[in-house]
Amino acid sequence: MRYPEGGGLTAARRAFREGIRLQAGMRFAAGEKTAVIAKDLRVSVRSVERWRRAWREGGLEALRSAGPANSPTVTDAQFAVLEEELGKGPAAHGFDDQRWTLARVQTVIRRCLRVSLSMATVWRLLKRHGWSWQAPARRALERDEHAVEVEEGGVAEGKRLAAASGAWIVFEDEAGFSMTPPCARTWGRRGHTPVIRVRGRSRRRTSIAALCCYKPGETSRLIHRPRTHLLLKGARKSFSWTDYRDLLVRAHIQLDGPIVVVWDNLNTHLATGLKRYEAEHDWLTTVRLPPYAPDLNPVEAVWSLVRRAMANTAFGTPDDLDRTLRRELRRIQHRPHLINGCLAASGLTLTPPTPP
């Protein structure tokens, strides 16, 4: 390695170069020619001429190493201050969007720490302290962070009810899938963008409602129900409250026990018929998530797994789409550790009830 992480020559490399200059100085005293010295020491003639001028002015001492360069550095204490400033966001430092680039970090370092660093040094500084170039997660402006922070909002109530009644806690969410697959990165020749051929004119869309079911001491379950949208005028293009009712009944039968359903504030979830059905059946309890908090729902991670497996897939017919969806959901169903991983990705934990 020519340069260490902080920049500049290593100590061994400085000593090596100093030895070459001292050899040249001794040959200057012997009266050897510049071209001969340059050829023997395998350096440029211009370097030997520069060393000769220094030797004439100060002798061999002028050819010794002056030590490492005093390049500007940022200490750990200064980086803690920098992290605090970066945590305020780009808007607090006068930038329009919400991106931290190397140039902007360089500007903040110059303003706050009074240190001028090159772009490469800024990159090394951030990497050394655990920073990396990432794709940010989106959060809605309408999201109430306080409601989410209070023990994950309504999830805490659902966990308490499930633990008190020995019920399953069930997270519900729905998603739509079309004939146009999501794009994922792929290898290709530089300068030639890879092309994925997809169906250009297809309004076929399949919706799926899924349940992630958890109970301490039991194997996690994934239950889902598809719905294919018909291309008819006036046909419903989403789940009705009766569809959700049937899905919950199916889950109750498969799980063979009471369930506590945690879902979002979709209008269909608040339908009068669904509330009436819940009031008439003591095995069903519903709890709502805080508004604009999809990251608290493990089913969102299930959709990520499905879309990742479908990426760059060219669906020739609607049956190909349905077949792929069934295969990927079945794969997750047969791997409970993936369902548990979806719960962990949401940051939630389920603890068994403490005995009285």
Short mmCIF file of C-alpha atoms in Angstrom, two decimals:
data_model
loop_
_atom_site.label_atom_id
_atom_site.label_comp_id
_atom_site.label_asym_id
_atom_site.label_seq_id
_atom_site.Cartn_x
_atom_site.Cartn_y
_atom_site.Cartn_z
CA MET A 1 0.00 0.00 0.00
CA ARG A 2 1.50 3.30 -1.05
CA TYR A 3 -0.63 5.54 1.16
CA PRO A 4 -2.14 4.73 4.58
CA GLU A 5 -5.77 5.41 5.43
CA GLY A 6 -5.07 8.95 6.61
CA GLY A 7 -3.15 9.87 3.43
CA GLY A 8 0.59 10.52 2.82
CA LEU A 9 3.52 8.10 2.75
CA THR A 10 4.07 5.38 5.29
CA ALA A 11 7.08 5.60 7.62
CA ALA A 12 8.83 2.76 5.79
CA ARG A 13 8.28 4.42 2.43
CA ARG A 14 9.65 7.73 3.72
CA ALA A 15 12.78 5.99 5.02
CA PHE A 16 13.24 4.21 1.65
CA ARG A 17 13.04 7.45 -0.33
CA GLU A 18 15.36 9.20 2.12
CA GLY A 19 17.96 6.46 1.56
CA ILE A 20 17.84 7.02 -2.21
CA ARG A 21 18.40 10.76 -1.77
CA LEU A 22 21.35 10.17 0.57
CA GLN A 23 22.92 7.79 -1.96
CA ALA A 24 22.56 10.50 -4.58
CA GLY A 25 24.18 13.04 -2.19
CA MET A 26 27.23 10.84 -1.68
CA ARG A 27 27.59 10.43 -5.44
CA PHE A 28 27.29 14.19 -5.85
CA ALA A 29 30.35 14.52 -3.60
CA ALA A 30 32.19 11.97 -5.78
CA GLY A 31 31.55 14.16 -8.82
CA GLU A 32 29.34 11.75 -10.78
CA LYS A 33 27.11 13.05 -13.54
CA THR A 34 23.37 13.59 -13.11
CA ALA A 35 22.33 11.23 -15.93
CA VAL A 36 24.43 8.36 -14.54
CA ILE A 37 22.99 8.80 -11.03
CA ALA A 38 19.44 8.93 -12.37
CA LYS A 39 19.95 5.73 -14.38
CA ASP A 40 21.54 3.81 -11.51
CA LEU A 41 18.96 4.89 -8.91
CA ARG A 42 16.06 4.49 -11.38
CA VAL A 43 14.67 7.99 -10.86
CA SER A 44 14.06 10.89 -13.20
CA VAL A 45 16.82 13.31 -14.21
CA ARG A 46 14.70 16.19 -12.99
CA SER A 47 14.54 14.70 -9.48
CA VAL A 48 18.32 14.27 -9.38
CA GLU A 49 18.78 17.88 -10.48
CA ARG A 50 16.45 19.06 -7.70
CA TRP A 51 18.36 17.00 -5.13
CA ARG A 52 21.69 18.38 -6.41
CA ARG A 53 20.51 21.97 -5.88
CA ALA A 54 19.41 21.12 -2.34
CA TRP A 55 22.74 19.36 -1.67
CA ARG A 56 24.69 22.39 -2.84
CA GLU A 57 22.74 24.64 -0.45
CA GLY A 58 22.61 22.43 2.63
CA GLY A 59 24.64 19.27 2.13
CA LEU A 60 23.36 15.81 3.07
CA GLU A 61 21.16 17.23 5.84
CA ALA A 62 19.08 19.00 3.19
CA LEU A 63 18.29 15.60 1.61
CA ARG A 64 16.94 14.01 4.79
CA SER A 65 13.20 13.48 5.27
CA ALA A 66 11.30 16.29 6.95
CA GLY A 67 8.81 13.79 8.45
CA PRO A 68 5.13 13.25 7.64
CA ALA A 69 3.19 16.10 6.13
CA ASN A 70 0.99 18.03 8.54
CA SER A 71 -2.26 17.39 6.69
CA PRO A 72 -5.47 18.59 8.39
CA THR A 73 -7.24 15.89 10.39
CA VAL A 74 -10.50 15.49 12.29
CA THR A 75 -10.32 14.00 15.76
CA ASP A 76 -12.95 11.69 17.27
CA ALA A 77 -14.26 14.54 19.42
CA GLN A 78 -14.59 16.77 16.36
CA PHE A 79 -16.34 14.00 14.43
CA ALA A 80 -18.88 13.68 17.27
CA VAL A 81 -19.67 17.36 16.76
CA LEU A 82 -19.89 16.77 13.01
CA GLU A 83 -22.31 13.86 13.48
CA GLU A 84 -24.53 16.05 15.62
CA GLU A 85 -24.60 18.68 12.89
CA LEU A 86 -25.30 16.10 10.18
CA GLY A 87 -28.10 14.68 12.31
CA LYS A 88 -29.94 18.00 12.04
CA GLY A 89 -30.41 17.35 8.32
CA PRO A 90 -29.33 19.22 5.20
CA ALA A 91 -32.15 21.75 5.53
CA ALA A 92 -30.68 23.07 8.80
CA HIS A 93 -27.51 23.98 6.89
CA GLY A 94 -29.26 25.79 4.04
CA PHE A 95 -29.58 23.00 1.47
CA ASP A 96 -32.82 22.55 -0.46
CA ASP A 97 -33.25 18.76 -0.56
CA GLN A 98 -32.60 16.02 2.00
CA ARG A 99 -29.37 14.55 0.59
CA TRP A 100 -25.96 14.46 2.20
CA THR A 101 -23.29 14.46 -0.49
CA LEU A 102 -19.52 14.55 -0.02
CA ALA A 103 -19.44 18.16 -1.18
CA ARG A 104 -22.07 19.17 1.37
CA VAL A 105 -20.35 17.31 4.20
CA GLN A 106 -17.12 19.01 3.16
CA THR A 107 -18.88 22.37 3.44
CA VAL A 108 -20.24 21.56 6.91
CA ILE A 109 -16.76 20.51 8.07
CA ARG A 110 -15.33 23.78 6.82
CA ARG A 111 -18.08 25.84 8.47
CA CYS A 112 -18.32 24.08 11.83
CA LEU A 113 -14.83 22.65 12.41
CA ARG A 114 -12.80 25.27 10.52
CA VAL A 115 -10.93 22.45 8.74
CA SER A 116 -10.44 22.19 4.98
CA LEU A 117 -10.43 18.58 3.74
CA SER A 118 -10.30 17.19 0.23
CA MET A 119 -13.22 15.19 -1.15
CA ALA A 120 -11.25 11.95 -0.90
CA THR A 121 -10.37 12.66 2.75
CA VAL A 122 -14.03 13.33 3.56
CA TRP A 123 -14.94 9.98 1.98
CA ARG A 124 -12.29 8.16 4.03
CA LEU A 125 -13.38 9.99 7.19
CA LEU A 126 -17.00 8.94 6.81
CA LYS A 127 -16.12 5.35 5.94
CA ARG A 128 -13.81 5.09 8.93
CA HIS A 129 -16.63 6.13 11.28
CA GLY A 130 -19.22 3.72 9.88
CA TRP A 131 -21.00 5.96 7.37
CA SER A 132 -21.96 4.68 3.91
CA TRP A 133 -23.86 5.75 0.78
CA GLN A 134 -27.44 4.47 1.27
CA ALA A 135 -30.92 4.72 -0.18
CA PRO A 136 -33.07 6.48 2.45
CA ALA A 137 -36.40 5.17 3.72
CA ARG A 138 -39.49 7.29 3.10
CA ARG A 139 -41.65 8.65 5.91
CA ALA A 140 -44.88 10.57 5.46
CA LEU A 141 -44.99 14.19 6.59
CA GLU A 142 -48.36 13.47 8.25
CA ARG A 143 -46.85 10.73 10.45
CA ASP A 144 -47.25 11.32 14.19
CA GLU A 145 -43.90 10.26 15.63
CA HIS A 146 -45.17 10.59 19.19
CA ALA A 147 -47.96 8.09 18.53
CA VAL A 148 -45.43 5.66 17.09
CA GLU A 149 -42.96 6.07 19.94
CA VAL A 150 -45.54 5.31 22.65
CA GLU A 151 -44.84 1.54 22.67
CA GLU A 152 -45.48 1.32 18.92
CA GLY A 153 -48.92 2.87 19.19
CA GLY A 154 -51.79 0.41 18.91
CA VAL A 155 -49.43 -2.56 18.63
CA ALA A 156 -48.82 -2.41 22.38
CA GLU A 157 -52.54 -2.77 23.03
CA GLY A 158 -52.73 -5.70 20.63
CA LYS A 159 -49.77 -7.43 22.33
CA ARG A 160 -51.34 -6.89 25.75
CA LEU A 161 -54.72 -8.28 24.66
CA ALA A 162 -53.12 -11.27 22.93
CA ALA A 163 -50.99 -12.09 25.98
CA ALA A 164 -53.94 -11.74 28.38
CA SER A 165 -56.27 -14.00 26.36
CA GLY A 166 -53.70 -16.44 24.96
CA ALA A 167 -54.68 -15.35 21.45
CA TRP A 168 -52.68 -15.09 18.24
CA ILE A 169 -51.57 -11.58 17.28
CA VAL A 170 -52.20 -11.17 13.57
CA PHE A 171 -50.88 -8.37 11.36
CA GLU A 172 -52.80 -7.66 8.15
CA ASP A 173 -51.95 -5.74 5.01
CA GLU A 174 -52.78 -5.85 1.32
CA ALA A 175 -50.76 -5.11 -1.81
CA GLY A 176 -51.30 -5.02 -5.56
CA PHE A 177 -49.15 -6.69 -8.22
CA SER A 178 -49.23 -5.99 -11.95
CA MET A 179 -47.78 -7.55 -15.07
CA THR A 180 -44.94 -5.03 -14.98
CA PRO A 181 -42.33 -6.38 -12.55
CA PRO A 182 -40.10 -4.26 -10.32
CA CYS A 183 -36.60 -3.58 -11.62
CA ALA A 184 -33.51 -4.83 -9.83
CA ARG A 185 -29.82 -4.27 -10.48
CA THR A 186 -28.12 -6.66 -12.90
CA TRP A 187 -24.68 -6.98 -14.43
CA GLY A 188 -24.18 -5.53 -17.88
CA ARG A 189 -21.49 -4.21 -20.15
CA ARG A 190 -20.34 -0.71 -19.28
CA GLY A 191 -22.03 1.86 -21.50
CA HIS A 192 -24.84 -0.55 -22.49
CA THR A 193 -27.88 -0.37 -20.22
CA PRO A 194 -29.49 -3.82 -19.78
CA VAL A 195 -33.04 -4.03 -21.15
CA ILE A 196 -35.86 -6.00 -19.51
CA ARG A 197 -38.72 -6.84 -21.87
CA VAL A 198 -42.13 -6.62 -20.16
CA ARG A 199 -45.76 -6.59 -21.19
CA GLY A 200 -46.49 -3.05 -22.37
CA ARG A 201 -50.31 -3.05 -22.50
CA SER A 202 -51.80 -5.00 -19.65
CA ARG A 203 -54.20 -3.67 -17.07
CA ARG A 204 -54.35 -7.01 -15.31
CA ARG A 205 -53.74 -6.55 -11.60
CA THR A 206 -53.88 -8.98 -8.69
CA SER A 207 -54.40 -7.89 -5.10
CA ILE A 208 -53.40 -10.04 -2.14
CA ALA A 209 -54.38 -9.64 1.50
CA ALA A 210 -51.99 -11.41 3.85
CA LEU A 211 -51.84 -12.17 7.56
CA CYS A 212 -48.66 -12.69 9.57
CA CYS A 213 -49.66 -14.69 12.65
CA TYR A 214 -47.53 -14.91 15.78
CA LYS A 215 -47.90 -16.54 19.17
CA PRO A 216 -45.15 -17.32 21.71
CA GLY A 217 -44.40 -21.03 21.67
CA GLU A 218 -46.14 -21.60 18.31
CA THR A 219 -44.83 -21.73 14.74
CA SER A 220 -45.41 -18.46 12.91
CA ARG A 221 -47.93 -18.60 10.07
CA LEU A 222 -48.62 -16.72 6.85
CA ILE A 223 -52.18 -16.77 5.53
CA HIS A 224 -53.15 -14.97 2.34
CA ARG A 225 -56.12 -14.46 0.03
CA PRO A 226 -55.78 -13.29 -3.62
CA ARG A 227 -58.24 -11.22 -5.59
CA THR A 228 -58.06 -10.78 -9.36
CA HIS A 229 -59.53 -7.56 -10.69
CA LEU A 230 -61.94 -8.07 -13.56
CA LEU A 231 -61.65 -5.72 -16.52
CA LEU A 232 -65.35 -4.90 -16.43
CA LYS A 233 -66.97 -1.52 -16.16
CA GLY A 234 -68.07 -0.88 -12.58
CA ALA A 235 -66.31 -3.98 -11.20
CA ARG A 236 -64.82 -3.60 -7.74
CA LYS A 237 -61.03 -3.26 -7.79
CA SER A 238 -60.28 -3.78 -4.11
CA PHE A 239 -61.21 -6.02 -1.20
CA SER A 240 -64.63 -5.52 0.36
CA TRP A 241 -65.34 -5.85 4.07
CA THR A 242 -66.84 -9.28 3.45
CA ASP A 243 -63.54 -10.38 1.88
CA TYR A 244 -61.71 -9.32 5.02
CA ARG A 245 -64.31 -11.06 7.16
CA ASP A 246 -63.87 -14.30 5.24
CA LEU A 247 -60.08 -14.04 5.53
CA LEU A 248 -60.31 -13.57 9.31
CA VAL A 249 -62.68 -16.53 9.62
CA ARG A 250 -60.24 -18.63 7.64
CA ALA A 251 -57.42 -17.57 9.96
CA HIS A 252 -59.51 -18.38 13.03
CA ILE A 253 -60.16 -21.90 11.71
CA GLN A 254 -56.53 -22.55 10.76
CA LEU A 255 -55.09 -21.14 13.98
CA ASP A 256 -57.77 -22.80 16.11
CA GLY A 257 -57.94 -19.99 18.62
CA PRO A 258 -58.87 -16.37 19.21
CA ILE A 259 -57.02 -13.73 17.22
CA VAL A 260 -56.11 -10.08 17.77
CA VAL A 261 -55.86 -8.36 14.39
CA VAL A 262 -53.56 -5.34 14.00
CA TRP A 263 -54.11 -3.39 10.80
CA ASP A 264 -54.10 0.12 9.37
CA ASN A 265 -56.86 2.72 9.14
CA LEU A 266 -58.19 1.71 5.72
CA ASN A 267 -61.82 2.72 5.24
CA THR A 268 -62.82 -0.89 4.56
CA HIS A 269 -61.34 -1.95 7.90
CA LEU A 270 -63.66 0.54 9.60
CA ALA A 271 -66.78 -0.62 7.77
CA THR A 272 -69.95 -0.90 9.86
CA GLY A 273 -70.53 -4.52 8.82
CA LEU A 274 -67.05 -5.53 9.96
CA LYS A 275 -67.44 -3.77 13.30
CA ARG A 276 -70.79 -5.47 13.83
CA TYR A 277 -69.28 -8.86 13.04
CA GLU A 278 -66.46 -8.22 15.55
CA ALA A 279 -68.97 -7.31 18.25
CA GLU A 280 -70.89 -10.56 17.66
CA HIS A 281 -67.84 -12.85 17.88
CA ASP A 282 -65.68 -12.88 21.00
CA TRP A 283 -62.77 -14.67 19.24
CA LEU A 284 -62.06 -11.56 17.14
CA THR A 285 -60.47 -8.32 18.34
CA THR A 286 -59.16 -5.60 16.03
CA VAL A 287 -56.56 -2.94 16.84
CA ARG A 288 -55.46 -0.11 14.56
CA LEU A 289 -51.90 0.92 13.78
CA PRO A 290 -50.86 4.57 14.12
CA PRO A 291 -51.48 6.56 10.91
CA TYR A 292 -48.70 6.49 8.31
CA ALA A 293 -46.68 3.84 10.15
CA PRO A 294 -46.30 0.93 7.68
CA ASP A 295 -42.86 0.12 9.12
CA LEU A 296 -44.62 -1.34 12.19
CA ASN A 297 -46.38 -3.96 10.05
CA PRO A 298 -44.40 -7.18 9.38
CA VAL A 299 -46.49 -7.88 6.26
CA GLU A 300 -44.70 -5.00 4.55
CA ALA A 301 -41.50 -7.06 4.76
CA VAL A 302 -43.36 -9.99 3.18
CA TRP A 303 -44.20 -7.82 0.18
CA SER A 304 -40.53 -6.86 -0.07
CA LEU A 305 -39.54 -10.54 -0.22
CA VAL A 306 -42.14 -11.25 -2.90
CA ARG A 307 -41.19 -8.26 -5.06
CA ARG A 308 -37.50 -9.07 -4.75
CA ALA A 309 -38.17 -12.57 -6.09
CA MET A 310 -40.31 -11.17 -8.94
CA ALA A 311 -37.79 -8.55 -10.04
CA ASN A 312 -36.91 -8.47 -13.77
CA THR A 313 -39.36 -11.33 -14.49
CA ALA A 314 -41.18 -11.04 -17.84
CA PHE A 315 -44.76 -12.26 -17.36
CA GLY A 316 -46.23 -13.47 -20.64
CA THR A 317 -49.77 -14.07 -19.39
CA PRO A 318 -51.78 -13.24 -16.26
CA ASP A 319 -51.51 -16.88 -15.26
CA ASP A 320 -47.73 -16.51 -15.11
CA LEU A 321 -48.15 -13.64 -12.64
CA ASP A 322 -50.57 -15.60 -10.44
CA ARG A 323 -48.38 -18.69 -10.54
CA THR A 324 -45.31 -16.71 -9.47
CA LEU A 325 -47.18 -15.03 -6.61
CA ARG A 326 -48.48 -18.35 -5.32
CA ARG A 327 -45.02 -19.92 -5.53
CA GLU A 328 -43.29 -17.12 -3.62
CA LEU A 329 -45.95 -16.92 -0.92
CA ARG A 330 -45.85 -20.70 -0.51
CA ARG A 331 -42.06 -20.52 -0.18
CA ILE A 332 -42.42 -18.03 2.68
CA GLN A 333 -45.14 -20.14 4.31
CA HIS A 334 -42.80 -23.14 4.44
CA ARG A 335 -40.04 -21.08 6.07
CA PRO A 336 -41.26 -19.76 9.44
CA HIS A 337 -37.88 -18.14 10.07
CA LEU A 338 -38.65 -15.72 7.23
CA ILE A 339 -41.94 -14.78 8.89
CA ASN A 340 -40.10 -14.25 12.18
CA GLY A 341 -37.56 -12.16 10.31
CA CYS A 342 -40.36 -9.93 9.00
CA LEU A 343 -41.40 -9.30 12.62
CA ALA A 344 -37.82 -8.49 13.58
CA ALA A 345 -37.54 -6.09 10.61
CA SER A 346 -40.43 -4.07 12.04
CA GLY A 347 -38.57 -3.66 15.33
CA LEU A 348 -41.32 -5.42 17.31
CA THR A 349 -40.92 -8.26 19.77
CA LEU A 350 -43.35 -10.73 21.28
CA THR A 351 -42.67 -11.94 24.78
CA PRO A 352 -44.54 -14.85 26.36
CA PRO A 353 -46.91 -13.92 29.18
CA THR A 354 -45.41 -14.15 32.65
CA PRO A 355 -47.06 -16.76 34.87
CA PRO A 356 -49.10 -15.42 37.78
#
